[in-house]
CSV table of C-alpha atoms and ligand atoms in Angstrom, one decimal:
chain,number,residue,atom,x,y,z
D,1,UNK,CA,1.0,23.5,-11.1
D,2,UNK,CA,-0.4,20.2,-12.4
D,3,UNK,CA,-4.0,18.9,-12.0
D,4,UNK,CA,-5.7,18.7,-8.5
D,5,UNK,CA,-5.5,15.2,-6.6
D,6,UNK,CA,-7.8,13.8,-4.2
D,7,UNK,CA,-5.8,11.3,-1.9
D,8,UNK,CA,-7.9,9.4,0.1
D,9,UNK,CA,-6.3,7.9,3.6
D,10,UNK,CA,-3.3,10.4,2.4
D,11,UNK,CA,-1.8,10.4,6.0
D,12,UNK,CA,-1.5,6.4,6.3
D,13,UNK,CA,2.1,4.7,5.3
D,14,UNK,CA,1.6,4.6,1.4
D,15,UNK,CA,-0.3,7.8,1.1
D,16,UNK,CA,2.1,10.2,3.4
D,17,UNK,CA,4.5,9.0,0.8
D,18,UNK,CA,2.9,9.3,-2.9
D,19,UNK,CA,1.6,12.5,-1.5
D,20,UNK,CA,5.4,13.7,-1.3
D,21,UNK,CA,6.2,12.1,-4.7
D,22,UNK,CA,2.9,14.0,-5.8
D,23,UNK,CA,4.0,17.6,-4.6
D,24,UNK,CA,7.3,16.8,-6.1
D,25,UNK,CA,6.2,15.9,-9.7
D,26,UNK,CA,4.0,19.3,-9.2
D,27,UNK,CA,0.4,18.1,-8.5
D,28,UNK,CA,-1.5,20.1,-5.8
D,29,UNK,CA,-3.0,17.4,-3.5
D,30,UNK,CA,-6.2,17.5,-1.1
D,31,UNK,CA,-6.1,14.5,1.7
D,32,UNK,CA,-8.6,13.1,3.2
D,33,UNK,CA,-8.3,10.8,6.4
D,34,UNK,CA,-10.4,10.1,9.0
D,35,UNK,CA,-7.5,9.5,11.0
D,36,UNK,CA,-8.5,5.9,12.5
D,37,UNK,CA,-4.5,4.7,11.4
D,38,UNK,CA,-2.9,7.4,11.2
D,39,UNK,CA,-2.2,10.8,13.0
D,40,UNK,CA,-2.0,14.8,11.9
D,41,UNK,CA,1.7,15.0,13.0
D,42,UNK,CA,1.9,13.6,9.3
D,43,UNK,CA,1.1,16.8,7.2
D,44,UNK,CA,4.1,18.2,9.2
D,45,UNK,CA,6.6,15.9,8.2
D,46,UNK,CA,5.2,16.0,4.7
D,47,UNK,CA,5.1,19.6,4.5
D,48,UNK,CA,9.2,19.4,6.1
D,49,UNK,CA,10.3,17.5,3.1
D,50,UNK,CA,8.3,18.8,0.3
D,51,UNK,CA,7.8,22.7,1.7
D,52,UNK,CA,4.2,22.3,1.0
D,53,UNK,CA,1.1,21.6,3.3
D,54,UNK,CA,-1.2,19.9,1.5
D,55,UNK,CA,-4.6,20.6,2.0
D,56,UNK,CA,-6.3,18.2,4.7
D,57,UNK,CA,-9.7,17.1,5.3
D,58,UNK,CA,-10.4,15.3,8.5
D,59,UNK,CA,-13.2,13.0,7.6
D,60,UNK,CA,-14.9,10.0,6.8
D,61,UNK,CA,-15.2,8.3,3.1
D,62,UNK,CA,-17.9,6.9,4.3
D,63,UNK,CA,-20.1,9.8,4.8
D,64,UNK,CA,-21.2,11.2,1.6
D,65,UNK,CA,-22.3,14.3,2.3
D,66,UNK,CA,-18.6,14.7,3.8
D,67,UNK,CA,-17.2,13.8,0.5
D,68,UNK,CA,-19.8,16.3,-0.9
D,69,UNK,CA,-18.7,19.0,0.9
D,70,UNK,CA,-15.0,18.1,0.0
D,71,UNK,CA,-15.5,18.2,-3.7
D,72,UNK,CA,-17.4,21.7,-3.4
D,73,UNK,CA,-14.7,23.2,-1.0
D,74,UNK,CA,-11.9,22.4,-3.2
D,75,UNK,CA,-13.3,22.4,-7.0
D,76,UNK,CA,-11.1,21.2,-10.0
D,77,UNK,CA,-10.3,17.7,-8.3
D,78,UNK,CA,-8.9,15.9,-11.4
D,79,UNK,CA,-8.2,12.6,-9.9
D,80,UNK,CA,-8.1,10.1,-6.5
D,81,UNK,CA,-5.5,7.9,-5.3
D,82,UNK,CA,-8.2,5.8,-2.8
D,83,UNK,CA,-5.7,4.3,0.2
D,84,UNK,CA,-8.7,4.6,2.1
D,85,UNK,CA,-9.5,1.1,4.2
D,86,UNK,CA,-9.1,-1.0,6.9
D,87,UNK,CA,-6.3,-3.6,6.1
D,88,UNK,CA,-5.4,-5.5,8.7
D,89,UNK,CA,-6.0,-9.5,7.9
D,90,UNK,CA,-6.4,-10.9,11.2
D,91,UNK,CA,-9.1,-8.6,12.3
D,92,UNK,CA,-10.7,-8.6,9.1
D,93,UNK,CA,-11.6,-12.6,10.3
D,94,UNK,CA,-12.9,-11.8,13.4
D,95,UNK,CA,-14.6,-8.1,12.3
D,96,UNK,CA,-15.9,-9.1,8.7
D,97,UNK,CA,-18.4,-6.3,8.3
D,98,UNK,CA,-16.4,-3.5,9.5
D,99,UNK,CA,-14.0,-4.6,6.5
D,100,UNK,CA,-16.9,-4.9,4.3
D,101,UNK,CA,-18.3,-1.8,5.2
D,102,UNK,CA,-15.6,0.5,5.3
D,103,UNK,CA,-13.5,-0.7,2.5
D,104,UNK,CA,-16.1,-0.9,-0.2
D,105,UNK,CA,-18.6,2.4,1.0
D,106,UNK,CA,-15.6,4.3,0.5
D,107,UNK,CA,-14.9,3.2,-3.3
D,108,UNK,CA,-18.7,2.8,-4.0
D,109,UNK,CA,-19.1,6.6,-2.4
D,110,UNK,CA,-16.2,7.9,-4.3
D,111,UNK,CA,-17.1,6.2,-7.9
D,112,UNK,CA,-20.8,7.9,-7.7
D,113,UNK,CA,-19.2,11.0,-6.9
D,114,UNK,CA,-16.5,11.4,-9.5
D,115,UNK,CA,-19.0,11.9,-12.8
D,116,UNK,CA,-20.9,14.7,-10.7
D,117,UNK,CA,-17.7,16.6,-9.8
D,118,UNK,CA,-16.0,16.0,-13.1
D,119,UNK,CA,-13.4,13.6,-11.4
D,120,UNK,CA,-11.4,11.8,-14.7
D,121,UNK,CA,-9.9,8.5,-12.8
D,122,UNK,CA,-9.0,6.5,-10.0
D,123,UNK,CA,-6.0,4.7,-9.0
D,124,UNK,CA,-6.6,1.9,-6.5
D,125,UNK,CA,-4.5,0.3,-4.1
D,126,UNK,CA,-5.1,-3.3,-4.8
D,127,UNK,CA,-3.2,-6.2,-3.2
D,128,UNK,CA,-1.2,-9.2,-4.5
D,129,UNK,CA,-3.3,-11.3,-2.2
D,130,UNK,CA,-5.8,-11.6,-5.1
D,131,UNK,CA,-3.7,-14.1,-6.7
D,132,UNK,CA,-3.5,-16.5,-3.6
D,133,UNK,CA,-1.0,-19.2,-3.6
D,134,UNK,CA,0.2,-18.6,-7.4
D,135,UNK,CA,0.6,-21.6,-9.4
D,136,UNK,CA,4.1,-20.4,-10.7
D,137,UNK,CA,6.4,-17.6,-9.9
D,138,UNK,CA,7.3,-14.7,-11.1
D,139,UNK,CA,3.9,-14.0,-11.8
D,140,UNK,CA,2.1,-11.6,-14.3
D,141,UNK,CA,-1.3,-9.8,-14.0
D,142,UNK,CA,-2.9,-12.6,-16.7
D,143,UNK,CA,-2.8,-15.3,-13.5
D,144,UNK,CA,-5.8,-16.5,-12.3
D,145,UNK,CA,-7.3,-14.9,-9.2
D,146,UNK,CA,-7.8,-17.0,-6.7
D,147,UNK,CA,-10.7,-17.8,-3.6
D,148,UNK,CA,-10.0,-15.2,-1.1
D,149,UNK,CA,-8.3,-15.9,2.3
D,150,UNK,CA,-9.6,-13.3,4.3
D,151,UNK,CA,-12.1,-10.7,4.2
D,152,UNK,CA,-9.5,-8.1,3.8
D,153,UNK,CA,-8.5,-10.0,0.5
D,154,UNK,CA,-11.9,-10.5,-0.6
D,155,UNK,CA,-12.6,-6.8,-0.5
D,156,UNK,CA,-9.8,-5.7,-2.8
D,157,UNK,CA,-11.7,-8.7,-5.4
D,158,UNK,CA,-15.0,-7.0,-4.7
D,159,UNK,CA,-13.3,-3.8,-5.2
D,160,UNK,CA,-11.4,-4.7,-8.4
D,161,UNK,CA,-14.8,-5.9,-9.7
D,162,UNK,CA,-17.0,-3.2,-8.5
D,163,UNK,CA,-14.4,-0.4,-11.0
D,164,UNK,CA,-15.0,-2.8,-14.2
D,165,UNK,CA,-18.8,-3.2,-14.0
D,166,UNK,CA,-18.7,0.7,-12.9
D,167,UNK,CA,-16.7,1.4,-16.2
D,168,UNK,CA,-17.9,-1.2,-18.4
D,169,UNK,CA,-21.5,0.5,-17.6
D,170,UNK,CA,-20.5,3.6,-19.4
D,171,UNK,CA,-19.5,5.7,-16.3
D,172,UNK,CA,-17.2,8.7,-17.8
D,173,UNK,CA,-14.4,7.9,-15.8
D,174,UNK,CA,-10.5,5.7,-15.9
D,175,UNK,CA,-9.1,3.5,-13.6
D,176,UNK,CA,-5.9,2.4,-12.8
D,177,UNK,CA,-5.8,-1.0,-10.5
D,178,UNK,CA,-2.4,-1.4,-8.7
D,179,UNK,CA,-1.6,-4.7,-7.1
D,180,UNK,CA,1.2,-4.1,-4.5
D,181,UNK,CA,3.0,-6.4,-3.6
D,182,UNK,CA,5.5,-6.5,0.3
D,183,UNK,CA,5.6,-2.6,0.6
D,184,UNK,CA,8.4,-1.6,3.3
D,185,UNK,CA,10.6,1.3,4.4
D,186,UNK,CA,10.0,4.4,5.0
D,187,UNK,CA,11.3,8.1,3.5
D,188,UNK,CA,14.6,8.9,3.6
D,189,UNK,CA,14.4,11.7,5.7
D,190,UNK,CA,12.9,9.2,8.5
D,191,UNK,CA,9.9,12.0,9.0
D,192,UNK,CA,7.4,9.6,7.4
D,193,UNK,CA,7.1,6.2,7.6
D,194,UNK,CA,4.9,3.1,9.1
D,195,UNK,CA,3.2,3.3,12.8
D,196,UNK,CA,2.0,0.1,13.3
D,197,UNK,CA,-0.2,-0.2,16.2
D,198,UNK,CA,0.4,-2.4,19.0
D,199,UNK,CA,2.1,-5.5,18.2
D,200,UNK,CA,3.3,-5.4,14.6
D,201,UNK,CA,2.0,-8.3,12.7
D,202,UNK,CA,4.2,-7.8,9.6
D,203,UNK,CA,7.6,-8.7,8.8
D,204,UNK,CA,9.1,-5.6,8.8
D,205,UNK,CA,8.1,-3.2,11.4
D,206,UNK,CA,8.2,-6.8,14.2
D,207,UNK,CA,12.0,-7.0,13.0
D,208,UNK,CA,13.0,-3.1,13.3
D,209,UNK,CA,11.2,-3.1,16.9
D,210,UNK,CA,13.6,-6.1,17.8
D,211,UNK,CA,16.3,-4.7,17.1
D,212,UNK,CA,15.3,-1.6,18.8
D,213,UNK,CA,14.7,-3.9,22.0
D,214,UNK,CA,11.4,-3.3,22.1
D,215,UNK,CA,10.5,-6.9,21.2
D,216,UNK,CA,11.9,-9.7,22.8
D,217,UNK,CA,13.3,-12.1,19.7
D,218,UNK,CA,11.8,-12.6,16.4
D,219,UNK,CA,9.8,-15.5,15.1
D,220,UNK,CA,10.4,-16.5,11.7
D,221,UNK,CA,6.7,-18.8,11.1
D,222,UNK,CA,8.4,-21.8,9.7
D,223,UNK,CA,11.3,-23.2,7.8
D,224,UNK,CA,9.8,-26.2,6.6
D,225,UNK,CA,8.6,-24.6,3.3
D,226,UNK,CA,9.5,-25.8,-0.2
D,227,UNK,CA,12.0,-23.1,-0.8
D,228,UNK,CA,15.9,-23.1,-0.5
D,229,UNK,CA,16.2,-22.1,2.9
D,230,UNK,CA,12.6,-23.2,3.8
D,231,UNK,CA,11.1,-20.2,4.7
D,232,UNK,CA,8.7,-17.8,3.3
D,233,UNK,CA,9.3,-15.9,0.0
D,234,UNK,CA,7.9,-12.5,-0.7
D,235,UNK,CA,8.9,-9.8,-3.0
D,236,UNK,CA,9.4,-6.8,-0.9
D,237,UNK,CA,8.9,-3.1,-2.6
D,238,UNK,CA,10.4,0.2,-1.1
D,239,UNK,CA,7.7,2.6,-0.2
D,240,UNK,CA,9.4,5.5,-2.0
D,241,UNK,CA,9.8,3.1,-5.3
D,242,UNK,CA,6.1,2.5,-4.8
D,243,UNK,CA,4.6,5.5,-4.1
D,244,UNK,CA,6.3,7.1,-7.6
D,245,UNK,CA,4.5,4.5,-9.4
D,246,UNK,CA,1.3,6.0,-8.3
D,247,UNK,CA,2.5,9.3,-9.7
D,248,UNK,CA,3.6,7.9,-13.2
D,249,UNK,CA,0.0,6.2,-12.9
D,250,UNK,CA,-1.9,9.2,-12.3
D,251,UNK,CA,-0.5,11.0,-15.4
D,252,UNK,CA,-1.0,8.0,-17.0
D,253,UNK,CA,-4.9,8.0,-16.8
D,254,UNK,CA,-5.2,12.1,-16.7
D,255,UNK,CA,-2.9,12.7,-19.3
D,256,UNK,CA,-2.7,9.7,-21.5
D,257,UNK,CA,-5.4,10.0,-25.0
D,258,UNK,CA,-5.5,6.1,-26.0
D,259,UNK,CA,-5.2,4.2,-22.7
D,260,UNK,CA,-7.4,1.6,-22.2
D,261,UNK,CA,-10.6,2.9,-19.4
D,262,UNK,CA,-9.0,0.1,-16.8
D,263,UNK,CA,-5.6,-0.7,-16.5
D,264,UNK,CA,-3.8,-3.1,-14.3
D,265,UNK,CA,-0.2,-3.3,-13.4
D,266,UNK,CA,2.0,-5.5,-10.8
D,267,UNK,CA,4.1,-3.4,-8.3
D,268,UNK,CA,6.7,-5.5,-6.9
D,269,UNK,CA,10.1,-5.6,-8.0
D,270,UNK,CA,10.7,-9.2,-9.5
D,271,UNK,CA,13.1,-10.4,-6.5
D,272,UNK,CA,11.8,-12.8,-4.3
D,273,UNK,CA,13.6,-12.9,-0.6
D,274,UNK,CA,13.0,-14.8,2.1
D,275,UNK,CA,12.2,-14.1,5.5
D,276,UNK,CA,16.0,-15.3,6.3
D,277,UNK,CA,17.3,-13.0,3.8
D,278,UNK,CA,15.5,-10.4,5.0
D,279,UNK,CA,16.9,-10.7,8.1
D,280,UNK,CA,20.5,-10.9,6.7
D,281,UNK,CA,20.2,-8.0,4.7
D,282,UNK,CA,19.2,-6.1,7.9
D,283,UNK,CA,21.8,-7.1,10.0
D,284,UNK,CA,24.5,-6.4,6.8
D,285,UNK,CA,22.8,-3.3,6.5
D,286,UNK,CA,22.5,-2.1,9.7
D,287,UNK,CA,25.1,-3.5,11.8
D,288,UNK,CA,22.5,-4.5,14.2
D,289,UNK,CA,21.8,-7.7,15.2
D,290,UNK,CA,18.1,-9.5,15.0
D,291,UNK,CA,17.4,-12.3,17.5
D,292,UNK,CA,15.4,-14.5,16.1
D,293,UNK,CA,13.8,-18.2,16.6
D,294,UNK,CA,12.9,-20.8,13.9
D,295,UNK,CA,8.6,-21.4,14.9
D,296,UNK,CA,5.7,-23.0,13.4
D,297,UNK,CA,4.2,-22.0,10.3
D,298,UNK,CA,1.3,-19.1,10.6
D,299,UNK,CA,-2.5,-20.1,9.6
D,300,UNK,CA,-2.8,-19.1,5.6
D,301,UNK,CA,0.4,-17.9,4.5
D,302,UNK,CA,1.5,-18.4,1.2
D,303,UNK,CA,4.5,-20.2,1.0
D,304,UNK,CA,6.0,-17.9,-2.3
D,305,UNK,CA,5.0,-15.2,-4.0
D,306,UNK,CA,7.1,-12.8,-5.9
D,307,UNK,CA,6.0,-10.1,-9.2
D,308,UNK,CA,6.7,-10.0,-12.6
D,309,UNK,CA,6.9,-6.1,-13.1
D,310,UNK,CA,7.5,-6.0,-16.7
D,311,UNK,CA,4.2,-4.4,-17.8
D,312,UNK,CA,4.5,-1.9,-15.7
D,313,UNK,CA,8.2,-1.3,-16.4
D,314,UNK,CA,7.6,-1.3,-20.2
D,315,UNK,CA,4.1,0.4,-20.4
D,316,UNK,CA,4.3,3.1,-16.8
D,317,UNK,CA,8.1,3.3,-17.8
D,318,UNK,CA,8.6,2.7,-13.8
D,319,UNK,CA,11.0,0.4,-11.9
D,320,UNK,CA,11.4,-0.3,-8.5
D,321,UNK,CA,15.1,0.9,-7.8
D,322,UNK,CA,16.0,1.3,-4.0
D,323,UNK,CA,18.3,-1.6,-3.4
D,324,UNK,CA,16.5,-3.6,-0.3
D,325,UNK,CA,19.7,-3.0,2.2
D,326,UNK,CA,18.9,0.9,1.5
D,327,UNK,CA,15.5,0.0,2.0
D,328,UNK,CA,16.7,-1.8,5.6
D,329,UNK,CA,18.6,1.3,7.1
D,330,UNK,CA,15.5,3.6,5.9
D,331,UNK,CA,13.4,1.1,8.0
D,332,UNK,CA,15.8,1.2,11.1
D,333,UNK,CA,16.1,5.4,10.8
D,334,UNK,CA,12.7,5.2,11.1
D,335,UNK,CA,12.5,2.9,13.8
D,336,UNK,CA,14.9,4.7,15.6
D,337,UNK,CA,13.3,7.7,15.7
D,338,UNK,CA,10.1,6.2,16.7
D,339,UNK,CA,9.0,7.0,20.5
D,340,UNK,CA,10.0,3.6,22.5
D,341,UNK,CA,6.7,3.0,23.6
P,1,LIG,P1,-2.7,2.7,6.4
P,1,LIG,O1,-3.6,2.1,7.4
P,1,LIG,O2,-1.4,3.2,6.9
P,1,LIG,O3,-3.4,3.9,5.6
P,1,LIG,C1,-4.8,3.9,5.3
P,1,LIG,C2,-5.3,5.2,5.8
P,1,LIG,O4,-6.7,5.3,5.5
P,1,LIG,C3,-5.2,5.5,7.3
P,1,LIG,O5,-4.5,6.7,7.5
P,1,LIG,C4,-6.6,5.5,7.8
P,1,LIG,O6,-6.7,6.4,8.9
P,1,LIG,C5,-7.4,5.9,6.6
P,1,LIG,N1,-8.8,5.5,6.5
P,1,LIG,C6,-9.3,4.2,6.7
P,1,LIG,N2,-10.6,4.2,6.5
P,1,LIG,C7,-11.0,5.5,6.2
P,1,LIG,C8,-12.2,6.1,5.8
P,1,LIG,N3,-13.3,5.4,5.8
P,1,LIG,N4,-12.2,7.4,5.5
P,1,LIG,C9,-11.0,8.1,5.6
P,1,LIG,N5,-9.8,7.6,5.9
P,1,LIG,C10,-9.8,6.3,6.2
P,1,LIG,O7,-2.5,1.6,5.2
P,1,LIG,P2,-1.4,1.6,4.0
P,1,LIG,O8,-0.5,0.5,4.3
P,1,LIG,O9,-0.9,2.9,3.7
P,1,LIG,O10,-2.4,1.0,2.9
P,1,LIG,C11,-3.0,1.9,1.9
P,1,LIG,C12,-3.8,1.1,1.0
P,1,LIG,O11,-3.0,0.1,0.3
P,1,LIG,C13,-4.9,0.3,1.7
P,1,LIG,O12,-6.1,0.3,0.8
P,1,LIG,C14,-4.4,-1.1,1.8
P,1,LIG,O13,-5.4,-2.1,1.8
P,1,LIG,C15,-3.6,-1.2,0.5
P,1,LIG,N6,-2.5,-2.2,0.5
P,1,LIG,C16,-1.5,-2.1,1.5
P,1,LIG,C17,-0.5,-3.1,1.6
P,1,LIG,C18,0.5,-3.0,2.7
P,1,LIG,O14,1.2,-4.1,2.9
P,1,LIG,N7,0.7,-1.9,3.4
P,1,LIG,C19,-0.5,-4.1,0.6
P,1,LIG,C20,-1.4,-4.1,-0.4
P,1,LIG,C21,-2.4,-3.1,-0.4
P,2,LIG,N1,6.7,-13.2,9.1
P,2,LIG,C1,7.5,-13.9,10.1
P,2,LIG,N2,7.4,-13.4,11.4
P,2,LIG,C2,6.7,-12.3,11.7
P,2,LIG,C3,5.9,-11.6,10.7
P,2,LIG,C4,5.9,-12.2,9.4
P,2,LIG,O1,8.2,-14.8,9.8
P,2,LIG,O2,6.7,-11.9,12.9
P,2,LIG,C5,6.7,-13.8,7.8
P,2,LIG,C6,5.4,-14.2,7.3
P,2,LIG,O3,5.2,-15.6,7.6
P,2,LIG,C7,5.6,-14.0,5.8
P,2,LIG,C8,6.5,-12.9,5.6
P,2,LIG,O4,7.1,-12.7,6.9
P,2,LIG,O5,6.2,-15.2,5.2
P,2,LIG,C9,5.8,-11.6,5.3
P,2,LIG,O6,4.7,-11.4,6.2
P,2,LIG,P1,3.9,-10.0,6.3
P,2,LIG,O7,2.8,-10.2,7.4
P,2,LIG,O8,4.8,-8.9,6.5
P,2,LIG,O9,3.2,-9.9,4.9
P,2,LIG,P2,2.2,-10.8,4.1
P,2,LIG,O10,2.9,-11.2,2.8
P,2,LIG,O11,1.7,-11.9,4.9
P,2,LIG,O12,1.0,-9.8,3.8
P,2,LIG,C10,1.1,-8.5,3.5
P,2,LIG,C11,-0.1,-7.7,4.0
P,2,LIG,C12,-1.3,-8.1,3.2
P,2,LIG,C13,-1.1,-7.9,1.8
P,2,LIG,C14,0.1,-8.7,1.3
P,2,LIG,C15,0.4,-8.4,-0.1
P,2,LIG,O13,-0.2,-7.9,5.4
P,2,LIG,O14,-2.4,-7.2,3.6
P,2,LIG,O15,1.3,-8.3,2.1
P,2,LIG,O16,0.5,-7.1,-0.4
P,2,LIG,F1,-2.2,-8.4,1.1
């Protein structure tokens, strides 16, 4: 058995699934999750693919002497993958502290923690948001980071900010900064995936529940972008690709003797696809047709964003590799299994 992991919002879309590709690489791993996205059904369909229940803590990151407690109940915790946060954009506008709150007494709670309980390093889930509208794509973590467009995004800044000063103070601990980029899909086995809830507001899971007839058509938010078929370029990641990046990262900063005390690596795959594309590759994928409708552009999108992934290719040794029609009938099993309502 390899070291001990603390995974922090572990039952949520990206954590369900590093903490399978944790189990499989051999790490034990302790979750905590207080449950506000996410449900307990989750332990059970990771503990159906992997064969092991991972330890879980329902609780708040929030609370320290939760955390406390956590740490003492399950000594020998080596390192933390911190999902933990609120992350939807929208209601980050209208909801600013909540984000605030939540998003950074979690990592500021965890970092003063980890020295006292002998915690080596955290990977956190950053966002390609930092980087705003880029000046040129692909682009590389040396870009410029941009003013923030929500209170979401600015949090994942803060965050990124509040590790260096943390480590650049002296603190005895690593980081490992990961800026995703589109994460979709869901596991193979369909027994873990996304649960959006109420009306999806990404790309993804609005275009799987149209198909499924539980939306009426799809609205692709403009086609009057400058790209070649005018709509919105992103670079979309399979979750499965992305969650073993976390897993190479981990050993990374536990294991590796000259790594630098902060890292930071691009997750994306380098392909940028539009919102049209994305569609066709569904439909080729699946069979199953999309309805969708040409509308207006959506308040602060960026028209095109897409990764260069080389560091983290050459220096993790990690690609993404899941071709994104794969990706598109993963997303549909899932879907499909999904209750209607
Ligand atoms: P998610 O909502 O599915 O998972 C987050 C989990 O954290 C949920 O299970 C939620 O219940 C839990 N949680 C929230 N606040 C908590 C707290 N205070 N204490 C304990 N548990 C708490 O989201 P996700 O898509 O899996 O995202 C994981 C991380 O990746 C987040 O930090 C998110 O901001 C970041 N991220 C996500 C995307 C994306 O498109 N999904 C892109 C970039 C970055
Ligand atoms: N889109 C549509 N119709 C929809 C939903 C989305 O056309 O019904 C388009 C958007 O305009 C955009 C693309 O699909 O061009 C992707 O939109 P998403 O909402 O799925 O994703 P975003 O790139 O806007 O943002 C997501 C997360 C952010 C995160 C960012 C980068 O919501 O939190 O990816 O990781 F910061």
């Amino acid at each position: 058995m390899k070291d001990k992991i603390l995974v922090t919002g572990g039952t949520g879309y990206i954590g369900s699934h590093t903490t399978v590709e944790l189990q499989k690489a051999g790490y034990e791993v302790v979750i905590i999750d207080n449950l506000s996205n996410s449900n307990r059904e989750v332990i059970d369909g990771i503990e159906a693919i992997t064969g092991v229940r991972p330890d879980f803590v329902e609780g708040d990151c929030t609370d320290i002497p939760t955390l406390r407690k956590l740490f003492e109940e399950h000594p020998g915790i080596k390192g933390i993958i911190n999902f933990a946060a609120s992350k939807a954009v929208g209601e980050s506008v209208h909801k600013p502290l909540l984000y605030y709150r939540n998003n950074l007494n979690t990592l500021i709670n965890l970092l003063d923690l980890m020295p006292e309980y002998g915690v080596k390093g955290i990977v956190f889930s950053s966002s390609c948001t930092v980087y705003g509208e880029p000046d040129s794509n692909p682009i590389d973590e040396t870009a410029p980071i941009k003013d923030p467009t929500s209170p979401y995004g600015n949090t994942k800044q803060i965050s990124e900010e509040i590790i260096k000063d943390y480590v650049a103070s002296g603190a005895p601990i690593k980081s490992i900064l990961l800026r995703y980029f589109n994460p979709i899909g869901a596991h193979e086995s369909a027994l873990i995936g996304e649960l959006p809830v109420g009306v999806p507001q990404n790309l993804v899971p609005y275009l799987t529940q149209t198909a499924a007839g539980i939306r009426k058509e799809l609205t692709v938010f403009g086609n009057d972008y400058n790209t070649p078929d005018g709509s919105c370029i992103r670079d979309y990641i399979d979750v499965v690709d992305l969650a073993r990046a976390h897993v190479v990262a981990m050993t990374r900063m536990l294991d590796g003797k000259d790594t630098d005390a902060i890292e930071i690596f691009n997750l994306g795959t380098g392909r940028g696809l539009s919102v049209l594309e994305l569609i066709d590759s569904f439909e080729r994928a699946t069979g199953v047709k999309v309805p969708h409708k040409i509308g207006p552009r959506r308040e602060g999108d960026i028209e095109k964003i897409w990764a260069d992934p080389k560091k983290a290719n050459e220096v993790l040794g990690w690609k993404a590799e899941v071709p994104i029609d794969e990706t598109m009938r993963k997303a549909w099993a899932w879907q499909q299994r999904l209750p209607k309502n």
